[in-house]
GROMACS .gro file of C-alpha atoms in nm:
model
  468
    1MET     CA    1  -1.403   4.770  -9.329
    2SER     CA    2  -1.286   4.819  -9.662
    3SER     CA    3  -0.995   4.799  -9.882
    4ALA     CA    4  -0.899   5.177  -9.988
    5GLY     CA    5  -0.939   5.253  -9.621
    6ASP     CA    6  -0.661   4.932  -9.536
    7GLN     CA    7  -0.476   5.109  -9.767
    8CYS     CA    8  -0.550   5.445  -9.569
    9LEU     CA    9  -0.414   5.332  -9.251
   10LYS     CA   10  -0.144   5.187  -9.412
   11SER     CA   11   0.020   5.457  -9.639
   12LEU     CA   12  -0.046   5.706  -9.266
   13SER     CA   13   0.176   5.414  -9.067
   14THR     CA   14   0.429   5.378  -9.350
   15SER     CA   15   0.504   5.816  -9.347
   16ASN     CA   16   0.524   6.063  -9.042
   17ARG     CA   17   0.296   6.280  -9.243
   18PRO     CA   18  -0.012   6.509  -9.119
   19PRO     CA   19  -0.338   6.266  -9.148
   20SER     CA   20  -0.635   6.448  -9.416
   21PRO     CA   21  -0.978   6.464  -9.297
   22GLN     CA   22  -1.081   6.172  -9.551
   23GLU     CA   23  -0.806   5.990  -9.360
   24ALA     CA   24  -0.898   6.076  -8.995
   25SER     CA   25  -1.259   5.990  -8.997
   26VAL     CA   26  -1.152   5.651  -9.123
   27ALA     CA   27  -0.899   5.563  -8.848
   28GLU     CA   28  -1.140   5.733  -8.664
   29GLU     CA   29  -1.441   5.429  -8.765
   30PHE     CA   30  -1.123   5.180  -8.754
   31ARG     CA   31  -1.115   5.264  -8.319
   32GLN     CA   32  -1.402   5.231  -8.262
   33LEU     CA   33  -1.492   4.912  -8.463
   34CYS     CA   34  -1.183   4.756  -8.226
   35ASP     CA   35  -1.303   4.877  -7.914
   36GLN     CA   36  -1.600   4.711  -7.992
   37LYS     CA   37  -1.410   4.373  -8.092
   38LEU     CA   38  -1.201   4.430  -7.813
   39LYS     CA   39  -1.458   4.457  -7.567
   40VAL     CA   40  -1.682   4.091  -7.665
   41VAL     CA   41  -1.311   3.958  -7.637
   42ASP     CA   42  -1.314   4.032  -7.301
   43THR     CA   43  -1.684   3.945  -7.177
   44ARG     CA   44  -1.539   3.655  -7.328
   45ILE     CA   45  -1.223   3.630  -7.041
   46ALA     CA   46  -1.441   3.728  -6.809
   47ALA     CA   47  -1.712   3.457  -6.854
   48LEU     CA   48  -1.381   3.253  -6.854
   49GLU     CA   49  -1.207   3.333  -6.557
   50HIS     CA   50  -1.553   3.325  -6.369
   51ALA     CA   51  -1.595   2.966  -6.496
   52LEU     CA   52  -1.225   2.874  -6.397
   53GLU     CA   53  -1.260   2.992  -6.089
   54GLU     CA   54  -1.594   2.777  -6.024
   55LEU     CA   55  -1.383   2.581  -6.180
   56LYS     CA   56  -1.117   2.533  -5.887
   57ALA     CA   57  -1.315   2.564  -5.663
   58GLN     CA   58  -1.489   2.232  -5.738
   59ARG     CA   59  -1.140   2.078  -5.738
   60ALA     CA   60  -1.036   2.212  -5.395
   61ILE     CA   61  -1.378   1.959  -5.331
   62ILE     CA   62  -1.304   1.719  -5.519
   63GLU     CA   63  -0.921   1.674  -5.330
   64GLU     CA   64  -1.111   1.704  -5.004
   65GLU     CA   65  -1.350   1.435  -5.028
   66GLU     CA   66  -1.034   1.230  -5.266
   67HIS     CA   67  -0.832   1.283  -4.893
   68ARG     CA   68  -1.074   1.171  -4.687
   69CYS     CA   69  -1.048   0.835  -4.889
   70PRO     CA   70  -0.633   0.692  -4.774
   71ASP     CA   71  -0.777   0.779  -4.453
   72VAL     CA   72  -1.045   0.556  -4.491
   73LEU     CA   73  -0.876   0.311  -4.650
   74SER     CA   74  -0.588   0.319  -4.407
   75ALA     CA   75  -0.397  -0.025  -4.252
   76TYR     CA   76  -0.496   0.139  -3.903
   77ARG     CA   77  -0.825   0.149  -3.952
   78ARG     CA   78  -0.843  -0.245  -4.023
   79LEU     CA   79  -0.630  -0.295  -3.655
   80PRO     CA   80  -0.830  -0.581  -3.462
   81SER     CA   81  -0.874  -0.396  -3.168
   82GLU     CA   82  -0.659  -0.655  -2.975
   83ILE     CA   83  -0.378  -0.458  -3.129
   84ILE     CA   84  -0.447  -0.123  -3.019
   85GLY     CA   85  -0.446  -0.215  -2.665
   86ARG     CA   86  -0.184  -0.386  -2.656
   87PHE     CA   87   0.024  -0.082  -2.796
   88MET     CA   88  -0.139   0.111  -2.511
   89GLU     CA   89  -0.019  -0.141  -2.323
   90LEU     CA   90   0.337  -0.146  -2.418
   91ALA     CA   91   0.368   0.234  -2.387
   92CYS     CA   92   0.238   0.260  -2.098
   93MET     CA   93   0.438   0.008  -1.971
   94GLU     CA   94   0.706   0.135  -1.609
   95ASP     CA   95   0.917  -0.094  -1.408
   96THR     CA   96   0.818   0.010  -1.114
   97GLU     CA   97   0.476   0.008  -0.993
   98SER     CA   98   0.443   0.390  -0.827
   99SER     CA   99   0.567   0.471  -1.111
  100HIS     CA  100   0.293   0.279  -1.289
  101ASN     CA  101   0.014   0.450  -1.091
  102THR     CA  102   0.152   0.781  -1.209
  103ARG     CA  103   0.266   0.799  -1.558
  104THR     CA  104   0.034   0.542  -1.693
  105HIS     CA  105  -0.296   0.733  -1.617
  106ARG     CA  106  -0.201   0.963  -1.780
  107GLN     CA  107  -0.057   0.797  -2.032
  108VAL     CA  108  -0.373   0.624  -2.116
  109LEU     CA  109  -0.579   0.978  -2.130
  110SER     CA  110  -0.354   1.064  -2.402
  111PHE     CA  111  -0.464   0.720  -2.579
  112MET     CA  112  -0.820   0.826  -2.544
  113LEU     CA  113  -0.821   1.132  -2.717
  114VAL     CA  114  -0.700   0.950  -3.069
  115SER     CA  115  -1.109   0.880  -3.195
  116ARG     CA  116  -1.404   0.677  -3.033
  117VAL     CA  117  -1.246   0.332  -3.061
  118TRP     CA  118  -0.956   0.458  -2.867
  119TYR     CA  119  -1.117   0.529  -2.618
  120GLN     CA  120  -1.290   0.172  -2.574
  121THR     CA  121  -1.077  -0.031  -2.635
  122ALA     CA  122  -0.843   0.171  -2.310
  123CYS     CA  123  -1.202   0.168  -2.116
  124GLY     CA  124  -1.269  -0.211  -2.207
  125ILE     CA  125  -0.817  -0.246  -2.058
  126ALA     CA  126  -0.940  -0.396  -1.729
  127HIS     CA  127  -0.575  -0.345  -1.590
  128PHE     CA  128  -0.554   0.020  -1.656
  129TRP     CA  129  -0.810   0.115  -1.449
  130SER     CA  130  -0.749  -0.152  -1.153
  131HIS     CA  131  -0.502   0.104  -0.950
  132LEU     CA  132  -0.755   0.389  -0.780
  133ASP     CA  133  -0.515   0.715  -0.649
  134MET     CA  134  -0.745   0.937  -0.464
  135ASP     CA  135  -0.597   1.274  -0.257
  136LEU     CA  136  -0.911   1.348  -0.024
  137THR     CA  137  -0.727   1.561   0.193
  138LYS     CA  138  -0.802   1.900   0.124
  139SER     CA  139  -1.117   1.824  -0.051
  140SER     CA  140  -1.486   1.987  -0.043
  141ALA     CA  141  -1.812   1.702   0.013
  142GLU     CA  142  -1.882   1.847  -0.319
  143GLU     CA  143  -1.521   1.755  -0.456
  144THR     CA  144  -1.513   1.444  -0.222
  145ARG     CA  145  -1.855   1.330  -0.387
  146ARG     CA  146  -1.742   1.367  -0.699
  147ILE     CA  147  -1.362   1.175  -0.705
  148ILE     CA  148  -1.590   0.896  -0.550
  149VAL     CA  149  -1.803   0.894  -0.817
  150LYS     CA  150  -1.483   0.908  -1.069
  151ALA     CA  151  -1.299   0.631  -0.913
  152ALA     CA  152  -1.641   0.379  -0.900
  153ASN     CA  153  -1.649   0.481  -1.282
  154ARG     CA  154  -1.286   0.263  -1.295
  155ARG     CA  155  -1.340   0.040  -1.029
  156GLU     CA  156  -1.643  -0.090  -1.306
  157ARG     CA  157  -1.398  -0.081  -1.548
  158ALA     CA  158  -1.128  -0.375  -1.404
  159ALA     CA  159  -1.388  -0.524  -1.472
  160GLU     CA  160  -1.325  -0.853  -1.204
  161LEU     CA  161  -0.996  -0.830  -1.129
  162PRO     CA  162  -0.831  -0.744  -0.815
  163LEU     CA  163  -0.781  -0.299  -0.720
  164SER     CA  164  -0.529  -0.134  -0.521
  165LEU     CA  165  -0.642   0.152  -0.406
  166ASN     CA  166  -0.385   0.420  -0.274
  167ILE     CA  167  -0.640   0.725  -0.060
  168ALA     CA  168  -0.522   1.013   0.158
  169PHE     CA  169  -0.767   1.203   0.371
  170SER     CA  170  -0.816   1.402   0.659
  171ALA     CA  171  -0.951   1.228   1.007
  172ALA     CA  172  -1.120   1.554   1.096
  173LEU     CA  173  -1.336   1.563   0.737
  174PRO     CA  174  -1.688   1.525   0.776
  175THR     CA  175  -1.691   1.359   0.449
  176ASN     CA  176  -1.572   1.080   0.631
  177SER     CA  177  -1.823   0.823   0.645
  178GLN     CA  178  -1.855   0.854   0.274
  179ILE     CA  179  -1.506   0.745   0.238
  180VAL     CA  180  -1.487   0.471   0.471
  181GLU     CA  181  -1.871   0.354   0.259
  182PHE     CA  182  -1.607   0.407  -0.026
  183ILE     CA  183  -1.370   0.171   0.100
  184HIS     CA  184  -1.554  -0.081   0.209
  185SER     CA  185  -1.768  -0.147  -0.066
  186LEU     CA  186  -1.408  -0.229  -0.224
  187ILE     CA  187  -1.310  -0.456   0.011
  188PRO     CA  188  -1.463  -0.832  -0.166
  189ARG     CA  189  -1.203  -0.665  -0.473
  190LEU     CA  190  -0.935  -0.512  -0.299
  191GLY     CA  191  -0.574  -0.639  -0.254
  192ALA     CA  192  -0.356  -0.293  -0.203
  193LEU     CA  193  -0.421  -0.043   0.035
  194SER     CA  194  -0.236   0.215   0.112
  195LEU     CA  195  -0.392   0.443   0.385
  196HIS     CA  196  -0.267   0.832   0.453
  197VAL     CA  197  -0.455   0.977   0.726
  198GLN     CA  198  -0.427   1.350   0.903
  199VAL     CA  199  -0.506   1.372   1.229
  200ASP     CA  200  -0.523   1.650   1.490
  201PHE     CA  201  -0.677   1.523   1.791
  202ILE     CA  202  -0.685   1.140   2.012
  203SER     CA  203  -1.038   1.134   1.874
  204ASP     CA  204  -0.915   1.119   1.465
  205LEU     CA  205  -0.727   0.805   1.549
  206GLN     CA  206  -1.097   0.696   1.572
  207ILE     CA  207  -1.112   0.686   1.206
  208LEU     CA  208  -0.855   0.332   1.241
  209ASP     CA  209  -1.118   0.160   1.379
  210ILE     CA  210  -1.418   0.256   1.210
  211LEU     CA  211  -1.272   0.163   0.884
  212PHE     CA  212  -1.117  -0.207   1.045
  213ARG     CA  213  -1.302  -0.289   1.296
  214HIS     CA  214  -1.741  -0.289   1.165
  215PRO     CA  215  -2.039  -0.187   1.400
  216PRO     CA  216  -2.092  -0.569   1.580
  217SER     CA  217  -2.460  -0.554   1.464
  218ALA     CA  218  -2.388  -0.605   1.110
  219GLY     CA  219  -2.110  -0.901   1.181
  220ALA     CA  220  -1.769  -0.937   1.122
  221LEU     CA  221  -1.521  -0.741   0.851
  222VAL     CA  222  -1.326  -0.971   0.677
  223TRP     CA  223  -1.057  -0.827   0.401
  224SER     CA  224  -1.061  -1.180   0.238
  225THR     CA  225  -0.858  -1.059  -0.051
  226LEU     CA  226  -0.606  -0.800   0.133
  227HIS     CA  227  -0.261  -0.879   0.085
  228THR     CA  228  -0.102  -0.570   0.128
  229LEU     CA  229  -0.166  -0.322   0.406
  230ARG     CA  230  -0.008   0.026   0.452
  231ILE     CA  231  -0.081   0.254   0.701
  232SER     CA  232   0.109   0.660   0.715
  233ILE     CA  233  -0.056   0.843   0.990
  234GLN     CA  234   0.027   1.169   0.917
  235SER     CA  235   0.087   1.457   1.230
  236GLU     CA  236   0.187   1.861   1.262
  237HIS     CA  237   0.229   1.773   1.663
  238GLU     CA  238   0.248   1.505   1.916
  239ILE     CA  239  -0.047   1.224   1.918
  240THR     CA  240  -0.058   1.023   2.213
  241ALA     CA  241  -0.368   0.802   2.157
  242GLY     CA  242  -0.357   0.609   2.435
  243SER     CA  243  -0.473   0.231   2.291
  244GLU     CA  244  -0.282   0.036   2.137
  245LEU     CA  245  -0.311  -0.025   1.701
  246SER     CA  246  -0.536  -0.362   1.638
  247ILE     CA  247  -0.505  -0.521   1.311
  248PRO     CA  248  -0.752  -0.886   1.311
  249SER     CA  249  -0.529  -1.076   1.269
  250ALA     CA  250  -0.877  -1.336   1.155
  251SER     CA  251  -0.996  -1.028   0.921
  252PHE     CA  252  -0.690  -0.994   0.714
  253PRO     CA  253  -0.655  -1.385   0.571
  254LEU     CA  254  -0.442  -1.300   0.290
  255LEU     CA  255  -0.238  -1.102   0.439
  256THR     CA  256   0.141  -1.102   0.363
  257THR     CA  257   0.339  -0.691   0.309
  258ALA     CA  258   0.254  -0.443   0.559
  259ALA     CA  259   0.353  -0.134   0.605
  260ILE     CA  260   0.317   0.080   0.920
  261SER     CA  261   0.435   0.474   0.925
  262ALA     CA  262   0.343   0.706   1.296
  263SER     CA  263   0.610   0.994   1.238
  264ASN     CA  264   0.422   1.206   1.576
  265SER     CA  265   0.146   0.894   1.679
  266ILE     CA  266   0.228   0.751   2.010
  267TYR     CA  267   0.021   0.370   2.117
  268THR     CA  268   0.077   0.174   2.318
  269SER     CA  269   0.136  -0.135   2.084
  270TYR     CA  270   0.083  -0.289   1.785
  271HIS     CA  271  -0.112  -0.599   1.672
  272MET     CA  272  -0.079  -0.786   1.312
  273PRO     CA  273  -0.087  -1.140   1.198
  274TRP     CA  274   0.287  -1.037   1.262
  275SER     CA  275   0.368  -1.459   1.139
  276LYS     CA  276   0.200  -1.429   0.806
  277LEU     CA  277   0.406  -1.143   0.709
  278LEU     CA  278   0.623  -1.201   0.339
  279SER     CA  279   0.776  -0.815   0.335
  280LEU     CA  280   0.768  -0.533   0.710
  281ASP     CA  281   0.827  -0.169   0.639
  282LEU     CA  282   0.823   0.026   1.002
  283GLY     CA  283   0.886   0.334   1.078
  284PRO     CA  284   0.968   0.612   1.095
  285ILE     CA  285   0.708   0.510   1.461
  286HIS     CA  286   0.744   0.813   1.720
  287GLN     CA  287   0.897   0.659   2.055
  288PHE     CA  288   0.862   0.307   1.922
  289GLU     CA  289   1.125   0.104   2.181
  290ILE     CA  290   1.364  -0.160   2.154
  291ARG     CA  291   1.160  -0.378   2.316
  292GLN     CA  292   0.860  -0.350   2.104
  293TYR     CA  293   1.023  -0.471   1.785
  294VAL     CA  294   1.179  -0.678   1.919
  295SER     CA  295   0.855  -0.846   2.034
  296ILE     CA  296   0.774  -0.728   1.644
  297LEU     CA  297   1.062  -0.906   1.489
  298GLN     CA  298   0.997  -1.244   1.650
  299GLU     CA  299   0.645  -1.284   1.553
  300CYS     CA  300   0.802  -1.218   1.227
  301ILE     CA  301   0.944  -1.573   1.137
  302THR     CA  302   0.872  -1.624   0.759
  303LEU     CA  303   0.954  -1.248   0.669
  304ARG     CA  304   1.160  -1.204   0.398
  305SER     CA  305   1.193  -0.822   0.364
  306LEU     CA  306   1.210  -0.555   0.637
  307ARG     CA  307   1.293  -0.195   0.599
  308LEU     CA  308   1.342  -0.005   0.872
  309CYS     CA  309   1.317   0.357   0.906
  310MET     CA  310   1.444   0.613   1.231
  311ARG     CA  311   1.341   0.968   1.183
  312GLN     CA  312   1.446   1.262   1.405
  313GLN     CA  313   1.209   1.320   1.666
  314ILE     CA  314   0.971   1.608   1.734
  315VAL     CA  315   1.185   1.750   1.996
  316PRO     CA  316   1.523   1.728   1.787
  317TYR     CA  317   1.723   1.805   2.060
  318GLN     CA  318   1.473   1.589   2.369
  319HIS     CA  319   1.630   1.237   2.503
  320THR     CA  320   1.319   1.022   2.366
  321TRP     CA  321   1.483   0.677   2.510
  322SER     CA  322   1.339   0.472   2.762
  323ASN     CA  323   1.522   0.277   2.983
  324SER     CA  324   1.410   0.032   2.781
  325ASP     CA  325   1.628   0.101   2.522
  326HIS     CA  326   1.876  -0.039   2.748
  327ILE     CA  327   1.815  -0.399   2.897
  328THR     CA  328   2.070  -0.624   2.820
  329ASN     CA  329   1.875  -0.928   2.819
  330LEU     CA  330   1.644  -0.885   2.503
  331PRO     CA  331   1.675  -1.237   2.289
  332LEU     CA  332   1.911  -1.238   1.945
  333ILE     CA  333   1.635  -1.243   1.702
  334THR     CA  334   1.724  -1.496   1.450
  335LEU     CA  335   1.492  -1.459   1.149
  336PRO     CA  336   1.598  -1.747   0.915
  337HIS     CA  337   1.457  -1.659   0.559
  338LEU     CA  338   1.492  -1.263   0.568
  339THR     CA  339   1.681  -1.188   0.218
  340ARG     CA  340   1.700  -0.823   0.207
  341LEU     CA  341   1.734  -0.598   0.407
  342HIS     CA  342   1.695  -0.155   0.386
  343LEU     CA  343   1.807   0.036   0.666
  344GLU     CA  344   1.730   0.450   0.657
  345ASN     CA  345   1.827   0.566   0.995
  346THR     CA  346   1.923   0.933   1.095
  347ASP     CA  347   2.208   1.098   1.366
  348ASN     CA  348   2.044   1.110   1.653
  349GLN     CA  349   1.932   0.748   1.660
  350ASP     CA  350   2.227   0.584   1.599
  351ALA     CA  351   2.185   0.377   1.962
  352ARG     CA  352   1.838   0.241   1.886
  353MET     CA  353   1.989   0.165   1.558
  354LYS     CA  354   2.316  -0.019   1.687
  355ARG     CA  355   2.138  -0.172   1.931
  356LEU     CA  356   1.800  -0.326   1.728
  357LEU     CA  357   2.141  -0.442   1.474
  358SER     CA  358   2.283  -0.631   1.770
  359LEU     CA  359   1.978  -0.826   1.823
  360LEU     CA  360   1.925  -0.912   1.456
  361LYS     CA  361   2.053  -1.329   1.279
  362LEU     CA  362   2.000  -1.335   0.931
  363PRO     CA  363   2.169  -1.634   0.756
  364SER     CA  364   1.983  -1.595   0.481
  365LEU     CA  365   2.047  -1.227   0.383
  366ARG     CA  366   2.154  -1.111   0.013
  367SER     CA  367   2.048  -0.813  -0.037
  368CYS     CA  368   2.167  -0.442   0.238
  369THR     CA  369   2.072  -0.113   0.182
  370LEU     CA  370   2.245   0.155   0.422
  371THR     CA  371   2.118   0.485   0.411
  372ILE     CA  372   2.188   0.772   0.617
  373LEU     CA  373   1.887   1.088   0.649
  374ASP     CA  374   2.078   1.387   0.768
  375ASN     CA  375   2.428   1.491   0.777
  376GLY     CA  376   2.633   1.200   0.972
  377TYR     CA  377   2.901   1.001   0.916
  378GLY     CA  378   2.694   0.639   1.014
  379SER     CA  379   3.070   0.533   1.040
  380SER     CA  380   2.925   0.381   1.427
  381ILE     CA  381   2.623   0.214   1.287
  382LEU     CA  382   2.861   0.113   0.996
  383SER     CA  383   3.053  -0.146   1.265
  384LYS     CA  384   2.759  -0.316   1.384
  385LEU     CA  385   2.624  -0.451   1.037
  386THR     CA  386   3.038  -0.524   0.989
  387GLU     CA  387   2.907  -0.730   1.270
  388LEU     CA  388   2.546  -0.871   1.203
  389PHE     CA  389   2.707  -1.033   0.880
  390GLN     CA  390   3.003  -1.187   1.080
  391ARG     CA  391   2.707  -1.251   1.364
  392SER     CA  392   2.414  -1.417   1.075
  393GLU     CA  393   2.723  -1.613   0.892
  394CYS     CA  394   2.559  -1.470   0.537
  395SER     CA  395   2.932  -1.416   0.341
  396GLU     CA  396   2.836  -1.679   0.084
  397SER     CA  397   2.455  -1.593   0.015
  398MET     CA  398   2.550  -1.178  -0.004
  399GLU     CA  399   2.503  -1.057  -0.313
  400TYR     CA  400   2.445  -0.630  -0.332
  401LEU     CA  401   2.587  -0.432  -0.087
  402GLU     CA  402   2.464  -0.068  -0.118
  403LEU     CA  403   2.553   0.204   0.183
  404ASN     CA  404   2.436   0.589   0.070
  405LEU     CA  405   2.620   0.745   0.354
  406ALA     CA  406   2.580   1.161   0.391
  407ARG     CA  407   2.925   1.258   0.487
  408GLY     CA  408   3.126   0.911   0.347
  409LEU     CA  409   3.379   0.684   0.611
  410ARG     CA  410   3.619   0.838   0.858
  411ILE     CA  411   3.909   0.666   0.858
  412ASP     CA  412   3.857   0.468   1.240
  413ALA     CA  413   3.800   0.160   1.383
  414ALA     CA  414   3.499   0.110   1.217
  415ARG     CA  415   3.600   0.153   0.837
  416THR     CA  416   3.876  -0.092   0.928
  417ALA     CA  417   3.595  -0.238   1.063
  418PHE     CA  418   3.428  -0.327   0.728
  419ILE     CA  419   3.784  -0.330   0.494
  420ASN     CA  420   3.853  -0.654   0.689
  421TYR     CA  421   3.494  -0.784   0.645
  422LEU     CA  422   3.510  -0.720   0.275
  423ASN     CA  423   3.913  -0.809   0.285
  424LEU     CA  424   3.743  -1.184   0.361
  425ARG     CA  425   3.411  -1.181   0.180
  426PHE     CA  426   3.641  -1.172  -0.145
  427ALA     CA  427   3.951  -1.392   0.008
  428SER     CA  428   3.845  -1.673  -0.091
  429SER     CA  429   3.649  -1.540  -0.462
  430ASN     CA  430   3.893  -1.563  -0.787
  431ALA     CA  431   3.634  -1.367  -0.917
  432PRO     CA  432   3.749  -0.985  -1.022
  433MET     CA  433   3.563  -0.708  -0.852
  434LYS     CA  434   3.489  -0.355  -0.943
  435ALA     CA  435   3.423  -0.105  -0.710
  436GLN     CA  436   3.366   0.279  -0.809
  437LEU     CA  437   3.457   0.537  -0.559
  438SER     CA  438   3.204   0.888  -0.536
  439VAL     CA  439   3.395   1.153  -0.458
  440VAL     CA  440   3.252   1.482  -0.335
  441ASP     CA  441   3.445   1.761  -0.330
  442THR     CA  442   3.491   1.991  -0.027
  443VAL     CA  443   3.770   2.173   0.183
  444ALA     CA  444   3.862   1.817   0.331
  445THR     CA  445   3.939   1.618  -0.020
  446ALA     CA  446   4.249   1.746  -0.151
  447ALA     CA  447   4.443   1.593  -0.074
  448ILE     CA  448   4.269   1.250  -0.121
  449ARG     CA  449   4.158   1.360  -0.487
  450ARG     CA  450   4.561   1.401  -0.538
  451SER     CA  451   4.614   1.049  -0.429
  452LEU     CA  452   4.289   0.922  -0.631
  453ASP     CA  453   4.399   1.095  -0.965
  454THR     CA  454   4.814   0.920  -0.880
  455VAL     CA  455   4.646   0.551  -0.850
  456ARG     CA  456   4.392   0.613  -1.132
  457ASN     CA  457   4.754   0.722  -1.325
  458GLY     CA  458   4.901   0.406  -1.277
  459ALA     CA  459   4.675   0.158  -1.268
  460GLY     CA  460   4.460   0.337  -1.638
  461SER     CA  461   4.121   0.232  -1.687
  462SER     CA  462   4.120  -0.100  -1.415
  463LEU     CA  463   4.014   0.156  -1.108
  464ASP     CA  464   3.679   0.332  -1.148
  465VAL     CA  465   3.712   0.602  -0.995
  466LEU     CA  466   3.405   0.928  -0.988
  467MET     CA  467   3.456   1.265  -0.883
  468ASP     CA  468   3.120   1.389  -0.880
   0.00000   0.00000   0.00000
C-alpha cells in the first residue's frame, strides 16, 4: 500500500468521522491484502503443526525403543541361572514336609510365568518335582490319563532324585490297572509312598494285594528304595476283609517309617517288617484289639517315634471291646529307643488307651503329646500317663510335654497324681520354670478367673496367664 493510503488510514484511525468513498476503497483494499497474508501464514502454521505431530510421533517411537535398552542392559538379565534357581529355592522353602508339598508347587508355577529363562530354570531344579501329588478319587478315565501324563513329566524333571508319591483313588475305578501300572513304574526311584484308598466292597480290598504282590509269572516285586509307607483305607461303612493285610518284609528292605489307618475296615491281622521300623503311626484302626497292639509293638524293638490314634467307632454307642481287651496276663512292652510318643484319643476309647499305656515302658522318652479329640476330660488317661512316666523312669530324659485336653482337668485324683509327678520331676532342679495357662471361659470359670486375676496382680508379670 502507498504512503498516501497509509496516511488516509492513519487519519481515520485517529478520528471519529465517517470515511469518504475514496478512503473506504483504500481501507477495503488494505483488508483484502491482510486476508491474503493471513492465509499464507495459516498455511505455514498448518504445515508446521503437521510436522510437529510427525515429530512427536517419531519421538514416542524413539522413547519406546529407548525404554527397551535399560531392560536389555539390566543386571537381572546377567544373573546366572544358578542364582535365579537358588532364589526360587529360598522363596519356596517351608518348615514342614506337608506345606512344602502344596505351597511349593503353587509358588513354582508363578515363577515359571515370569519368563522363558525362569521357566527353564524352574524345570531344571530337580527337587521341585520330586513330590507327586495325585487325587484320582473322582476322576474320569480321560482325567486319570491326563493326570498320569503330568505326573510322568514331573518324574522326568526330577532327574535321578528319589520320588515321593501321595496318591488317592477309589478301588472301584475301572482305571485302577493304569494307576497300579504307573505306581509300579516308579518303584526303582520311589522313596515315600502315601496311599489313600476308598473302598466300598470286600472285593475292593484286593487292590492292595495287586499293588504289593506282583503276579507270580512276573517274579518278586522289590521296592528297593522305599523307606516310608503310609496306607489309609477309607470306607463309608464297615467292611470285614476276612484276611490279613500283609506287607512282605523281603519286598521292602529299606522300610523304616510306616503308617496304617483303617477306620472302617477289619483285617484279621497286619504283617509288616515291624522290627526294622524307626517311626510308626497306628490308627485309627477299626476294632483293633489290645492283643494286636501288643503283638505289633513287641516286634518294634528299634522304634524311635510312635503315634497311636484311637477314635470313636462307626456305631457310637455299640460296645466294641473283645474279651482280649480284658486279658490280665499281657506282657510288659519295653521300647528302649523310643523318644517320641504322640497319643490321640476319644472319650469312648479311654479303656483301650489306658490298658495299652499300662503295658508300656519307655526309658528313653523325651517328648510326649496327648490330644483328646472329643469333649472328654482326659483325666483318667492322664493318670495312666503319669504312671507310665514313673514306671519308665524317664524323668531325666523328658524335655517336652504337651496336653491338649478338650475340657481341661477336673479336680480329682488324676490331676493330683499328675501334679505330684511334676513336683517330683522338678524337685531337684534349680532352673526356673515358666508355665503358660490357657483358660477357656465357661459358666464354671468365673470364680477361677477371679482367683487367677488375684494371683496375677500379686505375682506381677512373672506369671504368664492367657485368658482365651
